[in-house]
XYZ file of C-alpha atoms in Angstrom:
735
model
C -57.467 -28.170 -101.829
C -53.847 -29.268 -102.317
C -52.692 -25.652 -102.247
C -54.470 -25.052 -98.920
C -52.746 -28.171 -97.588
C -49.441 -26.664 -98.690
C -50.196 -23.387 -96.884
C -51.208 -25.298 -93.743
C -47.791 -26.971 -93.804
C -46.051 -23.614 -94.251
C -48.046 -22.159 -91.341
C -47.142 -25.076 -89.106
C -43.475 -24.611 -89.992
C -43.816 -20.890 -89.136
C -45.066 -21.592 -85.603
C -48.863 -21.446 -86.081
C -50.403 -24.941 -85.732
C -53.869 -25.908 -86.921
C -55.810 -28.452 -84.876
C -56.854 -31.792 -86.379
C -60.551 -30.839 -86.416
C -59.815 -27.532 -88.202
C -58.045 -29.029 -91.230
C -61.110 -30.879 -92.687
C -63.161 -27.707 -92.276
C -60.497 -25.666 -94.076
C -60.439 -28.123 -96.982
C -64.233 -28.141 -97.210
C -64.612 -24.339 -97.094
C -61.536 -22.240 -98.022
C -63.056 -19.191 -96.301
C -62.589 -20.962 -92.972
C -58.835 -20.775 -93.568
C -58.891 -16.969 -93.660
C -61.053 -16.704 -90.529
C -58.750 -19.001 -88.537
C -55.631 -17.269 -89.863
C -56.882 -13.905 -88.494
C -56.592 -15.336 -84.986
C -52.848 -15.926 -85.370
C -50.427 -13.661 -83.402
C -48.848 -10.766 -85.306
C -45.366 -12.316 -85.005
C -46.578 -15.562 -86.597
C -48.280 -13.673 -89.444
C -45.029 -11.883 -90.104
C -43.181 -15.180 -90.412
C -45.890 -16.539 -92.732
C -45.780 -13.421 -94.896
C -42.023 -13.717 -95.116
C -42.390 -17.311 -96.336
C -45.192 -16.523 -98.830
C -44.395 -13.867 -101.441
C -45.686 -13.069 -104.906
C -44.219 -14.795 -107.960
C -40.885 -13.292 -108.866
C -39.033 -13.706 -112.144
C -35.976 -15.131 -110.436
C -37.990 -18.032 -108.924
C -38.003 -21.382 -110.743
C -41.449 -22.535 -109.488
C -44.907 -21.022 -109.200
C -48.273 -21.993 -107.696
C -51.794 -20.811 -108.502
C -53.043 -17.624 -106.883
C -54.750 -17.924 -103.493
C -57.885 -15.908 -102.556
C -55.791 -13.895 -100.063
C -53.485 -12.716 -102.853
C -50.448 -13.581 -100.728
C -49.633 -17.157 -101.661
C -46.315 -17.569 -103.425
C -43.498 -19.649 -101.954
C -40.201 -17.831 -101.772
C -37.780 -20.730 -101.747
C -37.610 -23.348 -104.538
C -36.071 -25.937 -102.230
C -38.633 -25.289 -99.526
C -41.534 -25.618 -101.982
C -40.137 -28.865 -103.416
C -39.877 -30.193 -99.871
C -43.509 -29.241 -99.211
C -44.763 -30.921 -102.398
C -42.701 -34.063 -101.704
C -44.182 -34.210 -98.213
C -47.700 -33.693 -99.549
C -47.269 -36.575 -101.997
C -46.755 -38.893 -99.031
C -49.599 -37.574 -96.816
C -53.057 -39.078 -96.560
C -54.694 -35.820 -97.591
C -53.019 -35.909 -101.014
C -53.142 -39.649 -101.602
C -56.877 -39.754 -101.007
C -57.535 -37.177 -103.700
C -59.263 -38.054 -106.951
C -57.127 -39.785 -109.598
C -55.490 -37.493 -112.111
C -56.900 -37.934 -115.590
C -54.863 -37.469 -118.722
C -56.970 -34.534 -119.866
C -56.984 -32.712 -116.516
C -54.639 -29.902 -115.585
C -52.959 -30.481 -112.235
C -53.649 -28.076 -109.399
C -49.917 -27.453 -108.967
C -48.402 -26.154 -112.233
C -44.627 -26.599 -112.368
C -42.362 -24.770 -114.778
C -38.742 -25.946 -114.858
C -36.098 -23.297 -115.472
C -32.383 -23.365 -115.845
C -31.738 -22.281 -112.259
C -33.255 -25.475 -110.800
C -30.291 -27.476 -109.504
C -29.560 -31.069 -110.532
C -30.255 -32.310 -107.006
C -33.646 -30.577 -107.008
C -34.525 -32.136 -110.377
C -33.569 -35.595 -109.080
C -35.592 -35.151 -105.887
C -38.706 -33.963 -107.667
C -38.481 -36.582 -110.441
C -38.169 -39.362 -107.864
C -41.207 -37.964 -106.082
C -43.225 -38.157 -109.300
C -41.896 -41.636 -110.021
C -42.811 -42.883 -106.544
C -46.274 -41.386 -106.962
C -46.683 -43.189 -110.304
C -45.738 -46.490 -108.654
C -48.111 -45.768 -105.767
C -51.023 -45.453 -108.181
C -50.297 -48.894 -109.683
C -51.382 -50.629 -106.488
C -54.800 -51.437 -105.107
C -57.023 -50.058 -103.675
C -55.880 -46.688 -105.106
C -54.913 -48.132 -108.518
C -55.326 -45.624 -111.320
C -53.558 -46.338 -114.573
C -54.106 -42.826 -115.933
C -52.476 -41.368 -112.846
C -49.531 -43.759 -113.139
C -49.009 -42.688 -116.743
C -49.457 -39.024 -115.788
C -46.780 -39.048 -113.097
C -44.373 -41.160 -115.159
C -44.733 -38.668 -118.019
C -44.319 -35.759 -115.621
C -41.092 -37.226 -114.211
C -39.779 -37.873 -117.747
C -40.647 -34.339 -118.897
C -38.951 -32.834 -115.861
C -35.721 -34.768 -116.493
C -35.746 -34.248 -120.258
C -36.143 -30.461 -119.896
C -33.350 -30.088 -117.345
C -29.789 -29.304 -118.343
C -27.490 -31.162 -118.329
C -29.419 -34.365 -119.062
C -29.007 -36.970 -116.315
C -28.820 -40.143 -118.384
C -28.616 -42.630 -115.523
C -31.660 -41.126 -113.822
C -33.582 -41.192 -117.122
C -32.621 -44.834 -117.748
C -33.823 -45.772 -114.231
C -37.120 -43.982 -114.851
C -37.689 -45.722 -118.190
C -36.936 -49.074 -116.557
C -40.019 -48.580 -114.368
C -42.054 -47.243 -117.301
C -41.316 -50.300 -119.484
C -41.650 -52.896 -116.712
C -44.735 -55.008 -117.480
C -45.395 -55.437 -113.762
C -46.117 -51.686 -113.509
C -48.671 -51.804 -116.347
C -48.574 -48.105 -117.171
C -48.722 -47.343 -120.904
C -50.242 -49.856 -123.316
C -47.978 -52.032 -125.462
C -48.184 -49.849 -128.569
C -46.786 -46.922 -126.582
C -44.399 -48.740 -124.268
C -42.790 -50.448 -127.281
C -41.800 -47.009 -128.569
C -40.571 -45.924 -125.101
C -38.286 -48.938 -124.542
C -35.668 -47.874 -127.150
C -35.627 -44.383 -125.599
C -34.689 -45.831 -122.205
C -31.985 -47.985 -123.822
C -30.619 -44.955 -125.707
C -30.304 -43.030 -122.422
C -28.461 -46.000 -120.875
C -25.972 -46.091 -123.753
C -25.164 -42.418 -123.200
C -24.024 -43.098 -119.633
C -20.189 -43.053 -119.532
C -19.082 -46.663 -119.939
C -17.150 -46.771 -116.668
C -20.306 -45.656 -114.766
C -22.799 -48.026 -116.391
C -24.677 -50.452 -114.171
C -24.880 -53.615 -116.298
C -27.844 -54.901 -114.301
C -29.772 -51.752 -115.250
C -28.917 -52.292 -118.931
C -29.853 -55.976 -118.676
C -33.275 -55.206 -117.192
C -33.991 -52.521 -119.818
C -33.260 -55.037 -122.597
C -35.257 -57.828 -120.926
C -38.287 -55.515 -120.608
C -37.961 -54.583 -124.267
C -37.497 -58.200 -125.410
C -40.621 -59.365 -123.550
C -42.644 -56.515 -125.050
C -41.555 -57.617 -128.529
C -42.478 -61.253 -127.852
C -45.930 -60.308 -126.535
C -46.504 -58.055 -129.544
C -45.787 -60.987 -131.867
C -42.309 -59.839 -132.971
C -40.041 -62.757 -131.937
C -37.109 -61.867 -134.223
C -36.204 -58.511 -132.567
C -37.214 -59.983 -129.204
C -34.643 -62.760 -129.623
C -31.907 -60.322 -130.589
C -32.608 -58.136 -127.541
C -32.697 -61.176 -125.231
C -29.296 -62.457 -126.425
C -27.824 -58.951 -126.043
C -29.169 -58.775 -122.467
C -27.635 -62.137 -121.497
C -24.304 -61.034 -122.940
C -24.216 -58.069 -120.523
C -24.251 -60.318 -117.425
C -22.466 -63.396 -118.771
C -19.537 -62.894 -116.364
C -21.571 -61.878 -113.282
C -21.515 -64.795 -110.805
C -23.476 -63.172 -107.951
C -26.224 -65.553 -106.702
C -28.985 -62.941 -107.003
C -27.955 -62.193 -110.594
C -27.794 -65.874 -111.538
C -31.282 -66.362 -110.062
C -32.568 -63.353 -112.002
C -31.124 -64.769 -115.244
C -32.630 -68.186 -114.475
C -36.065 -66.619 -113.991
C -35.826 -64.495 -117.158
C -34.582 -67.421 -119.274
C -37.543 -69.528 -118.218
C -39.996 -66.715 -118.863
C -38.523 -65.812 -122.272
C -38.166 -69.397 -123.553
C -41.763 -70.145 -122.604
C -43.160 -67.040 -124.282
C -40.926 -67.589 -127.331
C -43.166 -70.576 -127.997
C -40.954 -73.183 -129.682
C -41.647 -76.731 -128.356
C -38.052 -77.591 -127.410
C -37.510 -74.250 -125.652
C -40.833 -74.647 -123.816
C -39.608 -77.821 -122.098
C -36.340 -76.149 -121.126
C -38.272 -73.107 -119.905
C -40.266 -75.194 -117.425
C -37.065 -76.594 -115.912
C -35.634 -73.095 -115.494
C -38.868 -71.822 -113.943
C -39.014 -74.658 -111.417
C -35.400 -73.992 -110.394
C -36.150 -70.276 -110.028
C -39.114 -71.051 -107.739
C -36.825 -72.992 -105.395
C -34.329 -70.132 -105.407
C -36.857 -67.374 -104.730
C -38.752 -69.320 -102.071
C -35.478 -69.532 -100.123
C -34.556 -65.869 -100.643
C -35.605 -62.421 -99.478
C -34.881 -60.525 -102.702
C -37.168 -57.523 -103.440
C -38.565 -59.118 -106.613
C -39.402 -62.416 -104.831
C -43.181 -61.986 -104.843
C -43.435 -60.840 -108.460
C -41.086 -63.633 -109.610
C -43.104 -66.344 -107.830
C -46.405 -64.989 -109.166
C -45.054 -65.056 -112.727
C -43.651 -68.582 -112.274
C -46.940 -69.941 -110.906
C -48.796 -68.413 -113.851
C -46.544 -70.085 -116.415
C -46.727 -73.498 -114.743
C -50.511 -73.248 -114.488
C -50.736 -72.623 -118.245
C -48.250 -75.376 -119.019
C -50.052 -78.127 -117.094
C -53.577 -77.014 -118.061
C -54.187 -79.864 -120.514
C -51.657 -82.522 -119.526
C -51.797 -82.537 -115.724
C -54.852 -80.924 -114.041
C -53.578 -81.875 -110.564
C -50.413 -79.825 -111.114
C -52.537 -76.933 -112.352
C -54.618 -77.054 -109.156
C -51.450 -77.144 -107.055
C -49.939 -74.039 -108.642
C -53.279 -72.229 -108.546
C -53.400 -72.891 -104.786
C -49.846 -71.579 -104.447
C -50.905 -68.472 -106.318
C -54.005 -68.048 -104.150
C -51.865 -68.091 -101.003
C -49.891 -65.122 -102.350
C -52.986 -63.201 -103.458
C -53.650 -61.309 -100.153
C -50.120 -59.864 -100.317
C -50.459 -58.725 -103.935
C -51.524 -55.144 -104.662
C -51.339 -55.339 -108.451
C -54.885 -55.748 -109.890
C -53.538 -57.539 -112.988
C -52.627 -60.559 -110.877
C -56.030 -60.592 -109.173
C -57.884 -60.490 -112.486
C -55.624 -63.209 -113.865
C -56.541 -65.446 -110.918
C -60.281 -64.841 -111.427
C -59.960 -65.542 -115.143
C -57.936 -68.714 -114.623
C -60.439 -70.055 -112.106
C -63.233 -69.407 -114.594
C -61.279 -71.133 -117.319
C -60.579 -74.221 -115.157
C -64.233 -74.473 -114.164
C -65.339 -74.327 -117.809
C -63.018 -77.246 -118.567
C -64.790 -79.111 -115.766
C -68.199 -78.081 -117.203
C -69.150 -76.053 -114.102
C -70.563 -73.218 -116.173
C -72.468 -71.162 -113.599
C -69.567 -71.022 -111.160
C -67.164 -70.297 -114.013
C -69.295 -67.437 -115.299
C -69.257 -65.703 -111.901
C -65.426 -65.692 -111.917
C -65.278 -64.420 -115.497
C -67.814 -61.645 -114.879
C -65.811 -60.619 -111.810
C -62.717 -60.503 -114.043
C -64.455 -58.169 -116.494
C -65.861 -55.952 -113.741
C -62.497 -55.506 -112.000
C -60.783 -54.700 -115.287
C -63.434 -52.139 -116.178
C -63.358 -50.674 -112.661
C -59.647 -49.991 -112.999
C -59.879 -49.030 -116.702
C -57.808 -52.044 -117.798
C -59.741 -52.955 -120.926
C -56.631 -52.883 -123.129
C -55.101 -56.124 -121.847
C -55.603 -59.557 -123.350
C -57.322 -61.074 -120.290
C -60.186 -58.647 -120.935
C -60.534 -60.136 -124.429
C -60.369 -63.749 -123.307
C -62.754 -63.254 -120.376
C -65.418 -62.079 -122.845
C -64.551 -64.938 -125.168
C -64.964 -67.567 -122.428
C -68.296 -66.116 -121.276
C -69.299 -66.386 -124.936
C -68.213 -70.055 -124.899
C -70.539 -70.697 -121.950
C -73.441 -69.015 -123.787
C -72.712 -71.083 -126.898
C -72.645 -74.343 -124.925
C -76.012 -73.436 -123.423
C -77.526 -72.517 -126.797
C -77.683 -68.715 -126.341
C -76.046 -67.902 -129.668
C -76.881 -64.186 -129.855
C -75.421 -63.611 -126.393
C -72.301 -65.565 -127.394
C -71.916 -63.446 -130.554
C -72.091 -60.276 -128.475
C -69.259 -61.454 -126.214
C -67.139 -62.675 -129.142
C -67.498 -59.308 -130.892
C -66.403 -57.489 -127.724
C -63.366 -59.778 -127.511
C -62.466 -59.198 -131.171
C -62.893 -55.414 -130.984
C -60.776 -55.257 -127.831
C -58.047 -57.276 -129.536
C -58.084 -55.068 -132.626
C -57.727 -51.996 -130.392
C -54.335 -53.178 -129.079
C -53.244 -54.943 -132.299
C -52.857 -58.514 -130.937
C -53.077 -60.249 -134.326
C -53.207 -63.872 -133.240
C -55.948 -63.168 -130.676
C -57.987 -61.264 -133.256
C -57.838 -64.191 -135.700
C -58.851 -66.569 -132.890
C -61.968 -64.530 -132.025
C -62.943 -64.122 -135.704
C -62.770 -67.908 -136.056
C -65.197 -68.262 -133.151
C -67.574 -65.822 -134.848
C -67.755 -67.683 -138.145
C -68.175 -70.985 -136.257
C -71.144 -69.725 -134.270
C -72.795 -68.177 -137.334
C -72.512 -71.630 -138.897
C -74.341 -73.048 -135.878
C -77.033 -70.388 -136.401
C -77.168 -71.427 -140.090
C -76.450 -67.832 -141.117
C -74.009 -68.960 -143.792
C -73.678 -65.591 -145.513
C -72.354 -63.897 -142.361
C -70.289 -66.983 -141.532
C -68.612 -66.773 -144.958
C -67.741 -63.097 -144.442
C -66.083 -63.892 -141.116
C -64.337 -66.893 -142.649
C -62.755 -64.678 -145.320
C -61.644 -62.206 -142.652
C -60.193 -65.030 -140.539
C -58.402 -66.617 -143.524
C -56.677 -63.342 -144.410
C -55.525 -62.722 -140.824
C -54.447 -66.344 -140.355
C -52.297 -66.324 -143.502
C -50.287 -63.396 -142.135
C -49.788 -65.227 -138.838
C -48.643 -68.401 -140.632
C -45.963 -66.479 -142.517
C -44.636 -65.124 -139.227
C -44.657 -68.595 -137.659
C -42.718 -70.057 -140.609
C -40.057 -67.418 -140.089
C -39.830 -68.467 -136.432
C -38.878 -72.032 -137.335
C -35.752 -70.683 -139.031
C -34.817 -68.797 -135.870
C -34.948 -71.983 -133.764
C -31.373 -72.948 -134.660
C -30.239 -69.368 -133.998
C -31.713 -69.474 -130.495
C -30.043 -72.799 -129.795
C -26.632 -71.589 -131.025
C -26.789 -68.320 -129.073
C -28.304 -69.479 -125.791
C -28.640 -73.225 -125.305
C -25.222 -74.463 -126.456
C -23.379 -73.647 -123.245
C -26.155 -75.107 -121.070
C -26.074 -78.439 -122.928
C -22.290 -78.662 -122.885
C -22.317 -77.983 -119.141
C -24.846 -80.771 -118.572
C -22.712 -83.203 -120.608
C -19.539 -82.310 -118.697
C -21.158 -83.189 -115.384
C -21.296 -86.896 -116.310
C -18.501 -88.769 -114.504
C -18.206 -92.514 -114.737
C -15.564 -95.234 -114.805
C -13.329 -95.467 -117.858
C -15.479 -98.097 -119.610
C -18.753 -96.280 -118.874
C -17.278 -92.941 -119.989
C -16.150 -94.470 -123.272
C -19.577 -95.951 -124.010
C -21.569 -92.853 -122.928
C -19.344 -90.445 -124.846
C -19.577 -92.659 -127.916
C -23.366 -92.780 -127.768
C -23.723 -89.059 -127.078
C -21.354 -88.090 -129.851
C -23.019 -90.342 -132.379
C -26.355 -88.793 -131.511
C -24.839 -85.306 -131.614
C -23.255 -86.021 -134.995
C -26.537 -87.243 -136.458
C -28.488 -84.334 -134.955
C -26.029 -81.679 -136.146
C -25.917 -83.244 -139.573
C -29.714 -83.085 -139.778
C -29.733 -79.520 -138.438
C -27.111 -78.504 -140.946
C -29.127 -79.990 -143.816
C -32.300 -78.337 -142.542
C -30.597 -74.979 -142.011
C -29.016 -75.045 -145.471
C -32.350 -75.880 -147.075
C -34.124 -73.044 -145.261
C -31.332 -70.562 -145.857
C -31.522 -71.176 -149.626
C -35.173 -70.098 -149.508
C -34.421 -66.751 -147.821
C -34.273 -63.482 -149.752
C -31.648 -60.788 -149.627
C -32.893 -59.531 -146.253
C -31.352 -62.574 -144.553
C -27.960 -62.396 -146.302
C -26.184 -61.310 -143.127
C -27.808 -64.164 -141.195
C -26.489 -66.609 -143.794
C -22.936 -65.412 -143.258
C -23.330 -65.713 -139.473
C -24.787 -69.231 -139.667
C -22.006 -70.349 -142.047
C -19.423 -69.178 -139.538
C -21.131 -71.056 -136.720
C -21.477 -74.211 -138.808
C -17.745 -74.071 -139.518
C -17.085 -73.785 -135.785
C -19.393 -76.757 -135.135
C -17.585 -78.858 -137.763
C -14.265 -78.025 -136.170
C -15.705 -78.996 -132.790
C -17.072 -82.279 -134.175
C -13.694 -83.148 -135.689
C -12.127 -82.589 -132.292
C -14.843 -84.776 -130.732
C -14.175 -87.626 -133.199
C -10.491 -87.312 -132.470
C -11.124 -87.678 -128.751
C -13.496 -90.613 -129.267
C -10.837 -92.339 -131.362
C -8.274 -91.707 -128.618
C -10.671 -93.060 -125.973
C -11.273 -96.196 -128.032
C -7.503 -96.607 -128.419
C -7.274 -96.377 -124.632
C -9.937 -99.095 -124.289
C -8.049 -101.246 -126.781
C -4.813 -100.764 -124.840
C -6.517 -101.692 -121.571
C -7.812 -104.898 -123.147
C -4.309 -105.643 -124.463
C -2.829 -105.110 -120.995
C -5.450 -107.407 -119.506
C -4.929 -110.108 -122.146
C -1.177 -110.092 -121.456
C -1.965 -111.378 -117.946
C -4.130 -114.252 -119.247
C -2.698 -117.701 -120.033
C -5.871 -119.424 -121.223
C -5.731 -119.479 -125.078
C -9.513 -119.295 -125.520
C -9.797 -116.280 -123.229
C -6.839 -114.613 -124.902
C -8.452 -115.147 -128.332
C -11.660 -113.543 -127.048
C -9.686 -110.564 -125.770
C -7.931 -110.157 -129.140
C -11.304 -110.299 -130.882
C -12.558 -107.557 -128.566
C -9.483 -105.470 -129.408
C -10.240 -105.798 -133.110
C -13.878 -104.785 -132.582
C -12.851 -101.655 -130.704
C -10.282 -100.917 -133.410
C -12.912 -101.228 -136.168
C -14.964 -98.479 -134.480
C -11.897 -96.362 -133.769
C -10.881 -96.344 -137.441
C -14.290 -94.914 -138.372
C -13.868 -91.963 -136.004
C -10.301 -91.489 -137.261
C -11.580 -91.279 -140.853
C -14.275 -88.816 -139.805
C -11.939 -86.279 -138.208
C -9.297 -86.721 -140.941
C -11.750 -86.427 -143.826
C -13.598 -83.476 -145.291
C -17.114 -84.921 -144.929
C -18.286 -85.311 -141.332
C -21.391 -87.232 -142.354
C -19.950 -90.229 -144.257
C -17.080 -92.769 -144.495
C -15.221 -93.887 -147.652
C -15.545 -97.677 -147.270
C -12.720 -98.985 -149.514
C -10.076 -96.992 -147.663
C -11.720 -98.026 -144.376
C -11.573 -101.770 -145.266
C -7.893 -101.482 -146.205
C -7.031 -99.847 -142.867
C -9.159 -102.396 -140.982
C -7.437 -105.284 -142.818
C -3.965 -104.007 -141.980
C -4.830 -103.850 -138.290
C -6.306 -107.363 -138.181
C -3.402 -108.900 -140.100
C -1.028 -107.221 -137.707
C -2.883 -108.603 -134.657
C -2.538 -112.178 -136.048
C 1.016 -111.654 -137.407
C -0.280 -112.861 -140.796
C 0.983 -110.113 -143.135
C 3.423 -112.436 -144.906
C 1.105 -115.367 -145.549
C -2.386 -113.906 -146.083
C -3.313 -111.143 -148.511
C -6.543 -109.149 -148.213
C -7.872 -107.506 -151.376
C -10.684 -104.960 -151.807
C -12.103 -105.295 -155.302
C -14.572 -102.413 -155.162
C -15.101 -98.820 -156.240
C -14.986 -95.897 -153.866
C -18.223 -95.843 -151.849
C -19.277 -93.508 -149.042
C -21.724 -94.562 -146.308
C -23.186 -92.709 -143.359
C -21.898 -93.595 -139.913
C -25.094 -95.439 -138.879
C -24.505 -97.923 -141.727
C -20.711 -97.948 -141.737
C -20.277 -99.010 -138.083
C -22.309 -102.286 -138.236
C -20.840 -103.218 -141.652
C -17.351 -102.596 -140.272
C -18.043 -104.874 -137.309
C -19.399 -107.612 -139.624
C -16.292 -107.492 -141.837
C -14.078 -107.468 -138.731
C -15.708 -110.699 -137.468
C -15.448 -112.433 -140.861
C -11.776 -111.483 -141.332
C -10.957 -112.591 -137.790
C -12.750 -115.918 -138.350
C -10.961 -116.508 -141.684
C -7.519 -115.789 -140.239
C -8.167 -118.133 -137.296
C -9.635 -121.135 -139.162
C -9.355 -120.859 -142.984
C -5.548 -121.146 -143.264
C -4.232 -123.710 -140.765
C -0.570 -124.638 -140.352
C 0.756 -121.319 -141.676
C -0.988 -121.894 -145.015
C -0.974 -118.928 -147.395
C -4.143 -117.539 -148.919
C -6.204 -114.616 -150.152
C -9.293 -112.947 -148.726
C -11.454 -110.763 -150.990
C -13.812 -108.007 -149.786
C -16.296 -106.165 -152.005
C -19.118 -103.769 -151.243
C -21.363 -102.207 -153.863
C -24.595 -100.235 -154.036
C -27.288 -101.562 -156.348
C -29.552 -99.472 -158.549
C -32.261 -99.415 -155.889
C -29.778 -98.026 -153.322
C -29.445 -101.343 -151.442
C -26.017 -102.726 -150.504
C -24.315 -106.053 -151.305
C -21.313 -107.178 -149.253
C -19.179 -110.207 -150.202
C -16.300 -111.718 -148.209
C -14.560 -114.757 -149.733
C -11.409 -116.746 -148.967
C -9.592 -119.627 -150.677
C -8.987 -121.490 -147.440
C -9.976 -125.000 -146.388
C -13.674 -124.123 -146.108
C -16.107 -125.591 -143.610
C -16.899 -129.286 -143.179
C -20.642 -129.993 -143.355
C -22.122 -131.170 -140.064
C -19.056 -130.183 -138.062
C -19.875 -128.105 -134.956
C -18.530 -124.533 -135.111
C -15.354 -123.863 -133.200
C -14.920 -121.114 -130.599
C -17.594 -119.551 -128.379
C -19.939 -118.691 -131.226
C -20.182 -115.047 -130.059
C -18.785 -113.744 -133.354
C -21.457 -115.564 -135.352
C -24.209 -114.248 -133.083
C -22.849 -110.707 -133.439
C -22.854 -110.999 -137.254
C -26.458 -112.214 -137.231
C -27.623 -109.391 -134.937
C -25.871 -106.721 -137.020
C -27.371 -108.203 -140.196
C -30.853 -107.944 -138.693
C -30.103 -104.361 -137.600
C -29.459 -103.449 -141.265
C -32.535 -105.396 -142.414
C -30.269 -107.778 -144.332
C -29.955 -111.393 -145.366
C -26.827 -113.583 -145.240
C -25.933 -116.510 -147.542
C -22.889 -118.781 -147.112
C -21.263 -121.090 -149.722
C -18.395 -123.535 -149.184
C -16.673 -124.283 -152.503
C -12.901 -124.014 -152.645
C -13.003 -121.897 -149.554
C -15.763 -119.912 -147.885
C -17.979 -117.366 -149.690
C -20.357 -115.219 -147.621
C -22.847 -112.751 -149.190
C -25.018 -110.110 -147.544
C -27.891 -108.064 -149.015
C -28.793 -105.049 -146.893
C -32.166 -103.366 -147.537
C -30.981 -99.884 -146.509
C -34.100 -98.050 -147.747
C -36.457 -100.228 -145.707
C -34.394 -99.993 -142.553
C -34.232 -96.217 -142.796
């Protein structure tokens, strides 16, 4: 029938027009065509005969033989034009879907004399036809695959190979939204498309095309349960567009980041993914980009899944948003997803009958369009089985669970298969068929062990994902904080302390995991060591800047105190200077030392003592000694102990040696056998008089008490030939 349509077009172009009521009759009975053609004028027949000649060896295309024996098209270009036109006409589009095992009516043989332009035109025609068949109501997955394959074969057999055109074709083939080949096949096609892209001369490469090819491939890997190669492809894709600041590209990257992080499945990345997805929704709702509809549909799906358990109201909201888009959507996958999700929500609300109708509709639509190789088909059966189990129809539930498992095995979705096997052994337990339940349990245990191994490997890749992708985003967020000089100093200090602790923990965790890896991960070890070295260098720079900021705070306090005449206020300002200095010395030791995680306390006390003596101009009359061994403490312990010692030294210099009296202050800090700490600060000054009210504001004493409680410690004070203060810090308990 398509050939007759082609001849009708040729006749019309030759001056002989068929009426609208004649064409259906011609298609129904080919003999009608010959009878009508006999009525044509002789001049018209001559033109038709000149346009239709027998197959000749110099022609690049041929068509099947017509009953008249005079049905070959003379011009390659003219025939391509006819076929392209037919592909867009109602007569051709209403024809039966092409099956994989059927031979097409029009047989095309590509020869060397077909020009590059003709190859491009015809391949685009096939590609457009493949995309046309992916939409409802004429959706036909076999036809989509058929025309994609036909376009690929045409391009691959033409010389020279047109790499850009091939890469564009494979972008559509590997796009999940087109749903052509199943995952097992499309996973093998994705590297072919990328290989064609790499063969494009570098100065002619469209980086957006390369980015989208890699994103398609990365998502396929994630869905197939291969996160390691998926991560590598995703990072490579982002690197292609890292310098592209166009708004539409930034929005595309935002959308893809959210989608990838969510499907990657790590808890921290999942939270970040939701933020990206919400931002992308705002961007696409205010845009008119071609991918707007598909991007919004995908975003609504993810948010519906995310809020399913924690926030049902949000789930209902995004389902309603999705439903509003549904009439504009021609992809049956989105329709079946909506039906399935509604069924799933209704089951959670125990509305089983209404839920079952949605799930059955899901299954029927998928079977109607031959879409039984997607995971929704599995889960729809599984959820109908759940309804049957809740209502006590165990045999019916088993039947649905087995269909779900078999469908999952067919497309090699390992985690889904294990999930359905688990449901089978659970229901056989309910039936008290323990023998069958045990068989399914063994099968589930074997499959689940494989999945656990893969998940353990993923935990190691978490730090890699953060280093490659999240680092710049977090630094950007931190840089956006702008406050006054005092607020900046405090915020930066808190952030950097948290960052130091977190990176120290990550480094310990990474080193522990890396030691457990085999030779396969040797290259990863080298890469992580390099990045850790960069992070240490960055942290040293951070400590340096914190120290400088604290010096600035100290200088500001000194400038302020110079304007104050009140002695009590001036003393308080000097005390504040010393407290800031005690923290600044710690950060100085951190960036000057070799260990970013700990402070050598003896050296720290000596530096702290020098600064305090200098602030009181007491270097000549008071000597501070540190009778202790070298001892390293982590920053969380060192900072409060430093502040305590600072307060005690300040107090001793102010009150223990009046009238320029000379004296000695001793500091010692040691770690006991049970890892607890003992701090002693003694002086040979005048001591304290019993019953005498403390001098000063009392803030220093309160600070010492609070810091002691923070370290889960106890303080004891003795007054015998001076003042002797002891502290016992229960470090293990406080940790």
